[in-house]
Coordinates of C-alpha atoms and ligand atoms in Angstrom, one line a residue:
X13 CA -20.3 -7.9 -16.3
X14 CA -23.3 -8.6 -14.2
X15 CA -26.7 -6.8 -15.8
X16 CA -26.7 -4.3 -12.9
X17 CA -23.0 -3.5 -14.0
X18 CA -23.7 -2.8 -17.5
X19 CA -26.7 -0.8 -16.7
X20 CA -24.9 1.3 -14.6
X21 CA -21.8 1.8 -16.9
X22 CA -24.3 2.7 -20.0
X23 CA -25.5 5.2 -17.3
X24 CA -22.0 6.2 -16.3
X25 CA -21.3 7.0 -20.4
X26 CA -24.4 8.9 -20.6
X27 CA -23.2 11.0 -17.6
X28 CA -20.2 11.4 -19.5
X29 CA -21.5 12.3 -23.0
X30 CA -22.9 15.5 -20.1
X31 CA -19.2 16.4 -19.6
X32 CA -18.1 19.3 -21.7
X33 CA -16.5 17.9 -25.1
X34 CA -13.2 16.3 -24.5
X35 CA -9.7 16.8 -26.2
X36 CA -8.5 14.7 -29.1
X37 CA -6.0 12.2 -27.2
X38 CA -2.4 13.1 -27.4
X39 CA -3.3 16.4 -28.1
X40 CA -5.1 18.5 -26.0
X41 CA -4.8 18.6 -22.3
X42 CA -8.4 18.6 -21.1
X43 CA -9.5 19.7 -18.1
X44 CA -11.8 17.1 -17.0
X45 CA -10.4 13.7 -17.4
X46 CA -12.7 11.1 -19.4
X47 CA -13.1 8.3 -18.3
X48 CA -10.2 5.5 -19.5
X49 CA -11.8 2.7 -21.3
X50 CA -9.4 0.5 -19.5
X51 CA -7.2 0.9 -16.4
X52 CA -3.5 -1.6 -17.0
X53 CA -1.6 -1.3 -13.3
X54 CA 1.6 -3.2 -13.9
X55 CA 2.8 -4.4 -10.7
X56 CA 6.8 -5.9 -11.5
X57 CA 8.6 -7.3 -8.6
X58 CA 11.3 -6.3 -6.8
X59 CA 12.1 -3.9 -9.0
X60 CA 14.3 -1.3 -7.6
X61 CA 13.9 3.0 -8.3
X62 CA 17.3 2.5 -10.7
X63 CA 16.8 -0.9 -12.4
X64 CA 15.1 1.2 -15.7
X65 CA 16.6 3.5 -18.0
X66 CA 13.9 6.2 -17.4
X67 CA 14.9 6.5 -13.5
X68 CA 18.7 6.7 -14.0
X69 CA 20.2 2.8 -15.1
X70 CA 22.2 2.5 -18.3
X71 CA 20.5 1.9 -21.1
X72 CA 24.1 0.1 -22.5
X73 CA 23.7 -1.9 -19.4
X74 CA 20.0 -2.8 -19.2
X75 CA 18.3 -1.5 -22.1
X76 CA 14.1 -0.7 -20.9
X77 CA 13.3 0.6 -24.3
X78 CA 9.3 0.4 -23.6
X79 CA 9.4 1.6 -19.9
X80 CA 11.4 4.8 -20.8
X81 CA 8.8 5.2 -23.9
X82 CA 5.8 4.7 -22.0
X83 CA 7.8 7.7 -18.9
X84 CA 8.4 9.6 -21.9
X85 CA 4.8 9.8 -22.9
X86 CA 3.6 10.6 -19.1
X87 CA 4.2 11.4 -16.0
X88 CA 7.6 10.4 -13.8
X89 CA 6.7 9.9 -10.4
X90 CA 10.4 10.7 -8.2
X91 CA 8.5 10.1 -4.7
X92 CA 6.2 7.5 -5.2
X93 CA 6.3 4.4 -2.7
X94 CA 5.5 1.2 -2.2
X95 CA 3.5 0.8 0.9
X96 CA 6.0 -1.5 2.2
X97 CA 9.0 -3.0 1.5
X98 CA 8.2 -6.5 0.5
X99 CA 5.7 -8.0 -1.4
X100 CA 2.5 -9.3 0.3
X101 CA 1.7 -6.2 2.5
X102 CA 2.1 -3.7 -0.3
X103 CA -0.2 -5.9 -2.6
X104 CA -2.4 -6.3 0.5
X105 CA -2.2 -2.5 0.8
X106 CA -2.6 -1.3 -3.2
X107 CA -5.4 -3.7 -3.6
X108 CA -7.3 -3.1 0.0
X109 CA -6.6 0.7 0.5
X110 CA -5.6 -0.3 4.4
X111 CA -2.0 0.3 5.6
X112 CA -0.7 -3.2 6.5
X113 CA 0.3 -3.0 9.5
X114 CA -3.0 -2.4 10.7
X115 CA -3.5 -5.7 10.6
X116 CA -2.2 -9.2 11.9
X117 CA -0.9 -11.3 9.4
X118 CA 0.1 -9.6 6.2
X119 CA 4.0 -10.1 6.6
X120 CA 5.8 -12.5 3.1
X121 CA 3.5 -15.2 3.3
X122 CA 4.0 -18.7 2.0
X123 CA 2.6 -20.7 -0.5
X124 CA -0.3 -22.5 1.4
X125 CA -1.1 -19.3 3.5
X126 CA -5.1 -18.5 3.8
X127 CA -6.2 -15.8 2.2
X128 CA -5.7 -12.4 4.2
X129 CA -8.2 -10.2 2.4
X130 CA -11.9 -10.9 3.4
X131 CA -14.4 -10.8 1.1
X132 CA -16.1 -7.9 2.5
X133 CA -13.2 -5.9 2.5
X134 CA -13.2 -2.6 0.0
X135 CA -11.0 -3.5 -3.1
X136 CA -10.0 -1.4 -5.9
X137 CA -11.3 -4.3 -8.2
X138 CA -14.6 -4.5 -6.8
X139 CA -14.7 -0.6 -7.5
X140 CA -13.8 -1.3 -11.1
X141 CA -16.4 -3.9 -11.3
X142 CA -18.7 -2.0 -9.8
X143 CA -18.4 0.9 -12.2
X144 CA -18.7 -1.4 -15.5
X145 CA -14.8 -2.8 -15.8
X146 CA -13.9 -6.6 -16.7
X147 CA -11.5 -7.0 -14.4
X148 CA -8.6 -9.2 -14.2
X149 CA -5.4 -10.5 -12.5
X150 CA -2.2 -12.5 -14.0
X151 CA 1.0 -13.4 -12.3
X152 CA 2.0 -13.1 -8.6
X153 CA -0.8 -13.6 -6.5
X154 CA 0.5 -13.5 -2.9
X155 CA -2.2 -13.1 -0.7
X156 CA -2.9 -16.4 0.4
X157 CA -6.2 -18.5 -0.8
X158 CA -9.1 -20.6 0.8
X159 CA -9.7 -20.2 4.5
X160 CA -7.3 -22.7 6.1
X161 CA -5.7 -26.2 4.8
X162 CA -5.8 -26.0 0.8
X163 CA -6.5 -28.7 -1.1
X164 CA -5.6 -28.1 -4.3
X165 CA -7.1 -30.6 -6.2
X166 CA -10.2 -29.0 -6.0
X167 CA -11.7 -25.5 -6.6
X168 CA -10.1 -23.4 -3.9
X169 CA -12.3 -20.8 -2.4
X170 CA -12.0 -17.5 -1.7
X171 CA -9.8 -16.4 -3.9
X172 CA -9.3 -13.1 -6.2
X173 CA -12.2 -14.1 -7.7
X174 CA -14.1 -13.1 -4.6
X175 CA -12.2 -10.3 -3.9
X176 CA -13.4 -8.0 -7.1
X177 CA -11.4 -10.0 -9.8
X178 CA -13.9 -11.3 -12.8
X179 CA -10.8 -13.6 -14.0
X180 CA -7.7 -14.4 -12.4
X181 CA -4.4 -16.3 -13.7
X182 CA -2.0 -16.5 -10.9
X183 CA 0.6 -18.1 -9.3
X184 CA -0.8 -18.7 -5.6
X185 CA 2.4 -17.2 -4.2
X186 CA 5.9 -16.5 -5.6
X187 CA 8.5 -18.4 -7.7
X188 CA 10.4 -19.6 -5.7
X189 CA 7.5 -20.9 -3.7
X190 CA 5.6 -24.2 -3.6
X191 CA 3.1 -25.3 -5.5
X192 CA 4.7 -24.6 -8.5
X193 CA 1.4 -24.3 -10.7
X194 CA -0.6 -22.0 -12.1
X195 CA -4.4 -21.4 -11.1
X196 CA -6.8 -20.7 -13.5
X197 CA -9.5 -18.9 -11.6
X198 CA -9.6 -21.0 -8.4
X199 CA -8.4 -24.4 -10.2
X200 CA -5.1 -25.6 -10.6
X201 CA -4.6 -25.6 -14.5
X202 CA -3.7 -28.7 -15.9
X203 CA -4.2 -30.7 -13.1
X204 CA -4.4 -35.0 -13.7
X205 CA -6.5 -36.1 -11.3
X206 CA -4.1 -39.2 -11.0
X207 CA -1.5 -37.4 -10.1
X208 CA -3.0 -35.0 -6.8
X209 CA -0.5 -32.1 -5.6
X210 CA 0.1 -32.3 -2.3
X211 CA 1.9 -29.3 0.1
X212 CA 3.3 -29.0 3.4
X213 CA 5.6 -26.0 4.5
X214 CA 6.9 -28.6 7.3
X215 CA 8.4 -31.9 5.8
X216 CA 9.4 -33.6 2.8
X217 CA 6.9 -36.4 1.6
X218 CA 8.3 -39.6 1.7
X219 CA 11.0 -40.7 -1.5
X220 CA 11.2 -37.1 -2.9
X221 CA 14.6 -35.8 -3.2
X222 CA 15.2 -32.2 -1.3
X223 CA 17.9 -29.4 -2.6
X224 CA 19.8 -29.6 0.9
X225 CA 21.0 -32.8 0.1
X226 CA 20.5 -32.8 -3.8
X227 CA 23.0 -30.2 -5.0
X228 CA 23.8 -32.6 -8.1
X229 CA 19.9 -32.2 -9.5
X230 CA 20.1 -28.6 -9.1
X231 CA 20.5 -26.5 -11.8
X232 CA 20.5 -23.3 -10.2
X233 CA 22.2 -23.5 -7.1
X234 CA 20.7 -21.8 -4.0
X235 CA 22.6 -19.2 -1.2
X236 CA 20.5 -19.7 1.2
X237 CA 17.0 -20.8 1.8
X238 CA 15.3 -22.4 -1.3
X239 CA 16.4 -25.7 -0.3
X240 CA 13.4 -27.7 0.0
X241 CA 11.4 -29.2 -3.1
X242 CA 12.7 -29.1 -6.2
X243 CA 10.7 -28.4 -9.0
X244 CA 12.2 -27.9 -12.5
X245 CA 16.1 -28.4 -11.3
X246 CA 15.2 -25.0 -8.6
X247 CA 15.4 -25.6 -5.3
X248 CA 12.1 -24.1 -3.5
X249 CA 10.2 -22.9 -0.4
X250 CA 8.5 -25.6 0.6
X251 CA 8.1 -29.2 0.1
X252 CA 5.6 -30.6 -2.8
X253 CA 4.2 -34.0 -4.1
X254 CA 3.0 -35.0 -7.7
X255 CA 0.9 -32.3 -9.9
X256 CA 3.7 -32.8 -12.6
X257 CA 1.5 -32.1 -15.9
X258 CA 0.7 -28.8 -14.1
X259 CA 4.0 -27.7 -13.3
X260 CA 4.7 -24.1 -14.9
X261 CA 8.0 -23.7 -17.2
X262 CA 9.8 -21.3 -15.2
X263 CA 11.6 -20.0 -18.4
X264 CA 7.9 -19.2 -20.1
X265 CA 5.9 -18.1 -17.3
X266 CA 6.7 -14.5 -18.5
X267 CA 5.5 -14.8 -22.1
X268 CA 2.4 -17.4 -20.3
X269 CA 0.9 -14.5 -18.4
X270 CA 1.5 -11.7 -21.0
X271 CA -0.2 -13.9 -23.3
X272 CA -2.9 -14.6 -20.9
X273 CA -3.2 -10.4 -20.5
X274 CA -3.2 -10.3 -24.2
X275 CA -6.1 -12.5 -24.8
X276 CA -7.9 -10.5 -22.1
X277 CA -7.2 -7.0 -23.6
X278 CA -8.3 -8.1 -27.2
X279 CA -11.2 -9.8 -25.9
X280 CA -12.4 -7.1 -24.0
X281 CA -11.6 -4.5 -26.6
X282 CA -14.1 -6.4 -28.9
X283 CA -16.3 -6.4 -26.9
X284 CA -16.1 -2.9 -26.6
X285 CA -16.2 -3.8 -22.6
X286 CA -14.1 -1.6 -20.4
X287 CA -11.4 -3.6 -18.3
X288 CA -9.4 -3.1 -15.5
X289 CA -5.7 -4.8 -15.8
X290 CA -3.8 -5.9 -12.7
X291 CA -0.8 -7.4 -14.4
X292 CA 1.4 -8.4 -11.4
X293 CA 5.0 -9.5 -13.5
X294 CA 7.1 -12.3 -11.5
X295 CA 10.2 -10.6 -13.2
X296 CA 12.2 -9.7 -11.5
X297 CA 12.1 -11.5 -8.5
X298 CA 13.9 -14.5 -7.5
X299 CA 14.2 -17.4 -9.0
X300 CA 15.7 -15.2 -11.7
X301 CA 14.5 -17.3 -15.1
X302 CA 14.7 -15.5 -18.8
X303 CA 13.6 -17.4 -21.8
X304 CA 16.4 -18.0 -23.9
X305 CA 15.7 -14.9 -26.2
X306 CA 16.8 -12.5 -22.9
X307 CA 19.7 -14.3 -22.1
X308 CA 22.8 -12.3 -22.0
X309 CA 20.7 -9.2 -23.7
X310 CA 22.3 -7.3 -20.5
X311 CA 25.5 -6.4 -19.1
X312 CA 24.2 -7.0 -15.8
X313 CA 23.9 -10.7 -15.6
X314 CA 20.7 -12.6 -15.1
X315 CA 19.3 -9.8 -12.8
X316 CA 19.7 -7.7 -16.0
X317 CA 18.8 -10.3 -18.7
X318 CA 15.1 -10.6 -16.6
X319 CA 14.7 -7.0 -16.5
X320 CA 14.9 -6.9 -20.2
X321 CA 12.7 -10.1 -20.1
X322 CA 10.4 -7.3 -17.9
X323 CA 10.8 -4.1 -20.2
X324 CA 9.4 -7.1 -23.4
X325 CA 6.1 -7.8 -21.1
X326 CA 5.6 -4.3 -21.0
X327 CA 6.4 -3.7 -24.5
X328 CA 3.8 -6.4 -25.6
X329 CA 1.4 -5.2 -23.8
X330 CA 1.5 -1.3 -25.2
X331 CA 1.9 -2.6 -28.7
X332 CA -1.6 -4.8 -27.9
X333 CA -3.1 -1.5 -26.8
X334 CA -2.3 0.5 -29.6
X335 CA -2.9 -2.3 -32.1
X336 CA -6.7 -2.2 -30.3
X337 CA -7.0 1.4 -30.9
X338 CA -7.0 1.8 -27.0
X339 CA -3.7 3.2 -26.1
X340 CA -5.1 6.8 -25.9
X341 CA -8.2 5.6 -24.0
X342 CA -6.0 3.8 -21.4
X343 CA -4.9 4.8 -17.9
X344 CA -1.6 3.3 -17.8
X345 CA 0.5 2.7 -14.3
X346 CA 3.9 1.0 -14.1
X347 CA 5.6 0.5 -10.9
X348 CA 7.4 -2.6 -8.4
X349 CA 6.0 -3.8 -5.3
X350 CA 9.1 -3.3 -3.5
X351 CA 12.8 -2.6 -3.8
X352 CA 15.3 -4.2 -5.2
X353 CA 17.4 -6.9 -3.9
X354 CA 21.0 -8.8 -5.6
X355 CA 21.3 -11.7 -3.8
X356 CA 18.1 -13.2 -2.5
X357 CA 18.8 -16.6 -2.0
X358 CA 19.7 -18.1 -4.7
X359 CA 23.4 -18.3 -6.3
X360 CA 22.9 -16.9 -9.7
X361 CA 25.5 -14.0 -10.1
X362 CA 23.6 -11.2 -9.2
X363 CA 26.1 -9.6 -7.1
X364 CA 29.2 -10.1 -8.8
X365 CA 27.5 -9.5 -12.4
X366 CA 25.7 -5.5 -10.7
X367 CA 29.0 -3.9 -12.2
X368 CA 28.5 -0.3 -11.7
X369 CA 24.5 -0.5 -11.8
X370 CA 22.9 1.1 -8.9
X371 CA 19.3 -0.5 -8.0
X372 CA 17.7 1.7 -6.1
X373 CA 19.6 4.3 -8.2
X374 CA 20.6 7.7 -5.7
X375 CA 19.1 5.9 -2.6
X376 CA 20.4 3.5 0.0
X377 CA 19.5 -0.3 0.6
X378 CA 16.3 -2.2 -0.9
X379 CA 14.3 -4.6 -0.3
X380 CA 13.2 -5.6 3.3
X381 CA 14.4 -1.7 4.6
X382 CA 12.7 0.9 6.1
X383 CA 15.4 3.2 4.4
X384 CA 14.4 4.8 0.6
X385 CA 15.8 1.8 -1.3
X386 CA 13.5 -0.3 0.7
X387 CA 10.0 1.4 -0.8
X388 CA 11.0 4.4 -2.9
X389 CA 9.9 2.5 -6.1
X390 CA 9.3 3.7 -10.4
X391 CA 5.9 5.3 -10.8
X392 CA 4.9 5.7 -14.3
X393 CA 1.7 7.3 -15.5
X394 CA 0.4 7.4 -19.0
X395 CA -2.4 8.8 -19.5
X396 CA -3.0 10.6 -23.2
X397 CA -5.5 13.2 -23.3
X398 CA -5.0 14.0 -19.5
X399 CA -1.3 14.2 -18.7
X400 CA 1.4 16.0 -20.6
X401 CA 4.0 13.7 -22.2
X402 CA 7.3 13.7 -20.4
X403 CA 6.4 15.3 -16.8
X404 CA 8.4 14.4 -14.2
X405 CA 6.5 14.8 -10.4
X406 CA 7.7 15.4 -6.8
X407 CA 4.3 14.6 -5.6
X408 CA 4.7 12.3 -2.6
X409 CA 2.2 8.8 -3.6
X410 CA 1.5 5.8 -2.1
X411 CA 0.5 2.9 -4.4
X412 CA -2.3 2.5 -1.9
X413 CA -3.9 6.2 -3.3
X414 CA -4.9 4.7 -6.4
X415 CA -8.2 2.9 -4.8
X416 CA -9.3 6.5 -3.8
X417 CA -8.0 8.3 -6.6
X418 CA -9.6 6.0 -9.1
X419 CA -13.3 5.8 -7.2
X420 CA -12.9 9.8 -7.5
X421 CA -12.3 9.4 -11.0
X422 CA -15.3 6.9 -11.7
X423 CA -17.9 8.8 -9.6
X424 CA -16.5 12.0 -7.8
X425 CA -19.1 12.1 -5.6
X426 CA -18.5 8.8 -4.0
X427 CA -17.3 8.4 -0.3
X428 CA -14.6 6.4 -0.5
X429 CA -14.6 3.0 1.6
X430 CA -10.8 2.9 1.9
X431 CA -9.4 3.2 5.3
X432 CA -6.1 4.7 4.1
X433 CA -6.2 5.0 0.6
X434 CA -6.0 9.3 -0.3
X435 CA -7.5 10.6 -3.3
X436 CA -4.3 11.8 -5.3
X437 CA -6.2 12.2 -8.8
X438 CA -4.8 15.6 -9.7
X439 CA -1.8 14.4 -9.1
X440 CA -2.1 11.7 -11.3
X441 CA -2.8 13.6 -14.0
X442 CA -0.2 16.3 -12.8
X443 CA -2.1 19.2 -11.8
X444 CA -0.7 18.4 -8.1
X445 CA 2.7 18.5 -7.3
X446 CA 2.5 18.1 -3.4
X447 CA 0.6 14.5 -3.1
X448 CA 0.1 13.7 0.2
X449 CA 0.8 15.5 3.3
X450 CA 2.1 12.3 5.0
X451 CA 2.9 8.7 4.1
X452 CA 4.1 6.2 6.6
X453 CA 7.0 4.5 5.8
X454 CA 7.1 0.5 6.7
X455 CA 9.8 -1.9 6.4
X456 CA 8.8 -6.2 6.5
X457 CA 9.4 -5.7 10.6
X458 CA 6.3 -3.8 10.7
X459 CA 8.7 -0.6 11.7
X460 CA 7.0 2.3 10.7
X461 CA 8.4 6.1 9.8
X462 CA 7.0 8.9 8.4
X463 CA 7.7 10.7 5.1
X464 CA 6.4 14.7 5.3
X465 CA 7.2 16.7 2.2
X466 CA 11.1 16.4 2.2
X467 CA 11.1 15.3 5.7
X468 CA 11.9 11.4 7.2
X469 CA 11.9 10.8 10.7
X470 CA 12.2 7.4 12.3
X471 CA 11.6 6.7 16.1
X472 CA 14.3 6.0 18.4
X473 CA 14.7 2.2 17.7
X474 CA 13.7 1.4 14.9
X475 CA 15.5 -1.1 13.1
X476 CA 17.6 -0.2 10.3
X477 CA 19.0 -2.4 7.3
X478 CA 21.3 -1.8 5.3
X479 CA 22.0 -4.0 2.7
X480 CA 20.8 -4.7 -0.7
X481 CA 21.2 -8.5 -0.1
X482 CA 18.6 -10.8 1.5
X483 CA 21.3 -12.1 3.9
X484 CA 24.3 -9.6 5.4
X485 CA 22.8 -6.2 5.8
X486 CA 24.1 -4.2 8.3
X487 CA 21.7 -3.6 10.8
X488 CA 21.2 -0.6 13.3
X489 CA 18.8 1.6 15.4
X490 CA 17.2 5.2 14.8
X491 CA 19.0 6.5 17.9
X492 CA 17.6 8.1 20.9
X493 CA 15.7 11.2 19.8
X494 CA 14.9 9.8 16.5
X495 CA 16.1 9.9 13.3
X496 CA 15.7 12.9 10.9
X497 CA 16.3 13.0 7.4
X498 CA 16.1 16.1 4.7
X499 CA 15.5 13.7 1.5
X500 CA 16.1 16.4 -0.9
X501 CA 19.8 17.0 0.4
X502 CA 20.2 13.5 1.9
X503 CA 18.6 10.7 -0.6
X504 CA 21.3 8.8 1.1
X505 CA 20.1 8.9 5.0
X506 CA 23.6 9.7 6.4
X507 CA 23.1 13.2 8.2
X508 CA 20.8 12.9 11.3
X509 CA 19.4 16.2 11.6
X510 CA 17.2 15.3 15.1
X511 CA 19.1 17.5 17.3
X512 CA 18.8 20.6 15.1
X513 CA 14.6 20.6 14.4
X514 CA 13.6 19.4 17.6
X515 CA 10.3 20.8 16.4
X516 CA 10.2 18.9 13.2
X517 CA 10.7 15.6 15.3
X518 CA 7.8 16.6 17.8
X519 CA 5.6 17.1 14.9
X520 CA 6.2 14.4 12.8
X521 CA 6.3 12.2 16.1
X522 CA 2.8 13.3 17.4
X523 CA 1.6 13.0 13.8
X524 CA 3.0 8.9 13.1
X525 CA 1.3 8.5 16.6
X526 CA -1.8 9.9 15.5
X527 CA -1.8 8.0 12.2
X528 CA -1.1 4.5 14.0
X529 CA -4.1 4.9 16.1
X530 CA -6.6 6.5 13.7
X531 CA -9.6 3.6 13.5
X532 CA -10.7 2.7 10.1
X533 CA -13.0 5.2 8.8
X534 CA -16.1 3.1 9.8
X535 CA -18.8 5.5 8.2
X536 CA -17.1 5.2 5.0
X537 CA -17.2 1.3 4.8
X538 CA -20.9 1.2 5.7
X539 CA -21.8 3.8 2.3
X540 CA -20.0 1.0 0.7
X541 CA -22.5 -1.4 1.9
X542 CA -25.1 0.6 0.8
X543 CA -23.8 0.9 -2.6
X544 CA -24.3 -2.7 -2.3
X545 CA -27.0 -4.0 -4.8
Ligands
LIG19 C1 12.2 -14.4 1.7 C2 13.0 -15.3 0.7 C3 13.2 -14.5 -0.6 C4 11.9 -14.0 -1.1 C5 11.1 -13.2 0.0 C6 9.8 -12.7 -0.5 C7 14.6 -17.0 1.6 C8 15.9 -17.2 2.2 N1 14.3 -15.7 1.2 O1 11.9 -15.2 2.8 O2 13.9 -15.3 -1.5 O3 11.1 -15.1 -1.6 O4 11.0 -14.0 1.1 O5 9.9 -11.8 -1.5 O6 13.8 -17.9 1.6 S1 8.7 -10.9 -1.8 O7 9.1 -10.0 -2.9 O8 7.6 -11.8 -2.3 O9 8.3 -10.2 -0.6
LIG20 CA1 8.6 -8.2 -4.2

């Protein structure tokens, strides 16, 4: 923390010591929340609304023993969504406050993609730095890095570390994406300089074997895609050259960045130095990896066995809080950057080994849809001393709202600088039931809907899949007059009711239209500048 930071968060904690007297944690409800010591988001991947016990899966199936405790001691979101329905524009979203399709460029990217957030850009982890947090990101990155051709032999600039993020420990994109390495800040960790890593998303570098024609090196086989490099017997996106004493262990990268988070929590806590947490799991996306202690621990194959892998993370990470004496001074959030997905390009079981699981438990299709399965993710709060244990909330969220909702939290009078981002605080702490009035609904293809209390409606057009595999989904079109769903009776999407609320439709239609063109809210981004030291 800068010195003008740690001025202004001594100043902050005298403002609070003003507040009326708070309630012992785990206690009392009070009225006003305190301020959390530290903020944990926990960010897994591809994690469906039914893939944890505390949102309907089978604990004999796939046990989440520390996701259902941490729901159990807060509030259950049942209408919170992602902000899309794949990865990089609902991390783009949550961490920038700005729908994504608003702007160019924020669709999957790969692994040598330029960074898509600018550095003047609003972030939620500049807000936390600005109000006295350490903050800090490990995992799944996503967002591209540098401004063009990366070299990554070098410090690679901007990164999250411009963005708002005092440390970061990430993988630049996915798992199953080149380079396979882990960057410590804005260095490759580990790197021999003898040895330079070289990427192209275009062509194989002369000598080096690729997974199309390798199958015998491979020891998880791929589906489809993930046929280029391979790194570590796994077929990849991407082609890449040397870098070998950096290469991450695909089996350990869980236990490597919840250790990372770890030493970052009990630092901090030390310290006595507030922190902001953006722990952004790989689990349990594809290439599906458990360490040997999760294998089998499922009865859903390895789709399970990382979920478990998942629910440990999670578990670690509550039991460091608590051992840290911070677990009632810490704003907790658990939730998936998009749905879930079986089959999504590699051939590791997941479809045949799903028996009688339900991923995006009562809803249909998952990742990559515009339908519920697609964005309707878990949504966990903890938050002792402010929410009740064991609430359960209908109040419609949008990751997106927590940028808002925390600034309103740190400093209630504060404009916010988010273009989209609502302030939702009450109910996060569960004092509001209703959430927002709208949310737009967006699939990868940009489609947008709009979600109004129990209301969907989609455009006449839009394209619908249906599928919970990343190849084979049925697709389809909202038909002509739109597409009108009543989510409370229909969690399915299978009775168009269009024809029958004509009035509904012209509302909801005039409304999404109204939405897609409203300009970023200009006057708010320039009191951000001001608050600019
Ligand atoms: C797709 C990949 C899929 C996954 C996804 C991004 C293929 C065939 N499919 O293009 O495996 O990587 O991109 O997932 O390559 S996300 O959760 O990061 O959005
Ligand atoms: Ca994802």
């Amino acid at each position: 923390m800068n010195k003008s930071n740690s001025l202004l968060f001594s100043g902050l904690l005298l403002a609070t010591a003003a507040i009326p007297a708070f309630a012992q944690a785990g206690t009392e409800i009070s009225k006003t929340p305190k301020l959390p010591k530290a903020v944990v988001v926990i960010f897994a991947d591809d994690l469906g609304y039914g893939d944890v016990g505390c949102y309907g899966a089978d604990p004999q199936k796939i046990p989440t023993p520390a996701i259902d405790k941490l729901c159990k001691q807060g509030i259950k979101f049942t209408d919170a969504y992602s902000t899309t329905s794949v990865c990089t524009p609902s991390r783009y979203a949550f961490l920038t406050g700005q729908y994504p399709w608003r702007k160019e460029g924020t669709g999957i990217l790969p692994g040598d993609a330029a960074m898509i957030i600018d550095t003047d850009q609003p972030t939620l982890p500049k807000i936390m730095q600005k109000y006295g947090y350490k903050t800090a990101v490990f995992g799944k990155w996503h967002l591209g890095l540098g401004k063009g051709k990366i070299d990554w032999n070098h410090s690679i600039s901007p990164g999250p570390n411009d963005i708002g993020f005092d440390e970061s420990c990430i993988f630049a994109a996915t798992g199953d994406r080149v380079p396979c390495v882990i960057l410590r800040n804005d260095k490759v960790e580990n790197l021999d300089p003898n040895d330079p890593i070289e990427v192209s998303y275009k062509h194989n570098f002369p000598g080096l074997p690729n997974g199309k024609d390798n199958k015998d090196l491979l020891k998880l086989m791929w589906s489809h895609g993930h046929n280029n490099a391979i790194i570590n017997g796994i077929g990849r996106i991407g082609f890449m050259k040397g870098g070998k004493a950096a290469l991450w262990d695909d089996e350990k990268n869980a236990d490597f960045i919840t250790n990372e988070a770890i030493q970052f929590i009990k630092r901090n806590a030390q310290a006595k130095q507030p922190f902001f947490v953006y722990f952004a799991t790989h689990d349990i996306h594809v290439p599906r990896t458990p360490d040997k202690r999760f294998v089998g621990k499922s009865k859903c194959g390895v789709r399970g066995d990382v979920t478990v892998q998942l629910d440990d993370c999670v578990g670690r990470l509550m039991k460091t809080l608590d051992e840290c004496g911070l677990s009632n001074d810490t704003l907790v959030i658990f939730t998936s950057d998009n749905g879930p997905v079986l089959d999504d390009g590699y051939a590791d079981n997941a479809v045949k080994d799903n028996v009688g699981h339900s991923p995006s438990g009562p809803f249909r299709a998952g990742k990559y849809s515009i339908l519920e399965g697609g964005s309707r993710v878990p949504f966990i709060v903890r938050w002792p001393g402010v929410v009740k244990p064991g609430m359960e909330s209908k109040a419609l969220i949008n990751q997106m709202d927590l940028g808002a909702t925390l600034l309103a939290l740190l400093d209630p009078k504060a404009k916010s600088p988010f273009p989209d981002s609502e302030n939702h605080l009450l109910a996060l702490e569960g004092k509001d039931t209703k959430g927002r009035d709208y949310h737009i609904v967006n699939s990868s293809a940009k489609m947008v809907g709009i979600r109004s209390g129990k209301w969907k409606y989609l455009p006449a057009g839009t394209p619908i899949r249906d599928g919970i595999n990343g190849l084979g989904a049925k697709m389809s079109r909202a038909p002509e007059g739109g597409l009108l769903i009543d989510l409370e009776k229909d969690p399915k999407e299978l009775n168009n009711l269009a024809s029958k609320h004509p009035d509904i439709v012209k509302h909801l239609h005039n409304k999404l239209e109204e939405i897609k063109k409203s300009p970023v809210n200009k006057e708010n981004l320039r009191e951000y500048a001001l608050l600019d030291d």
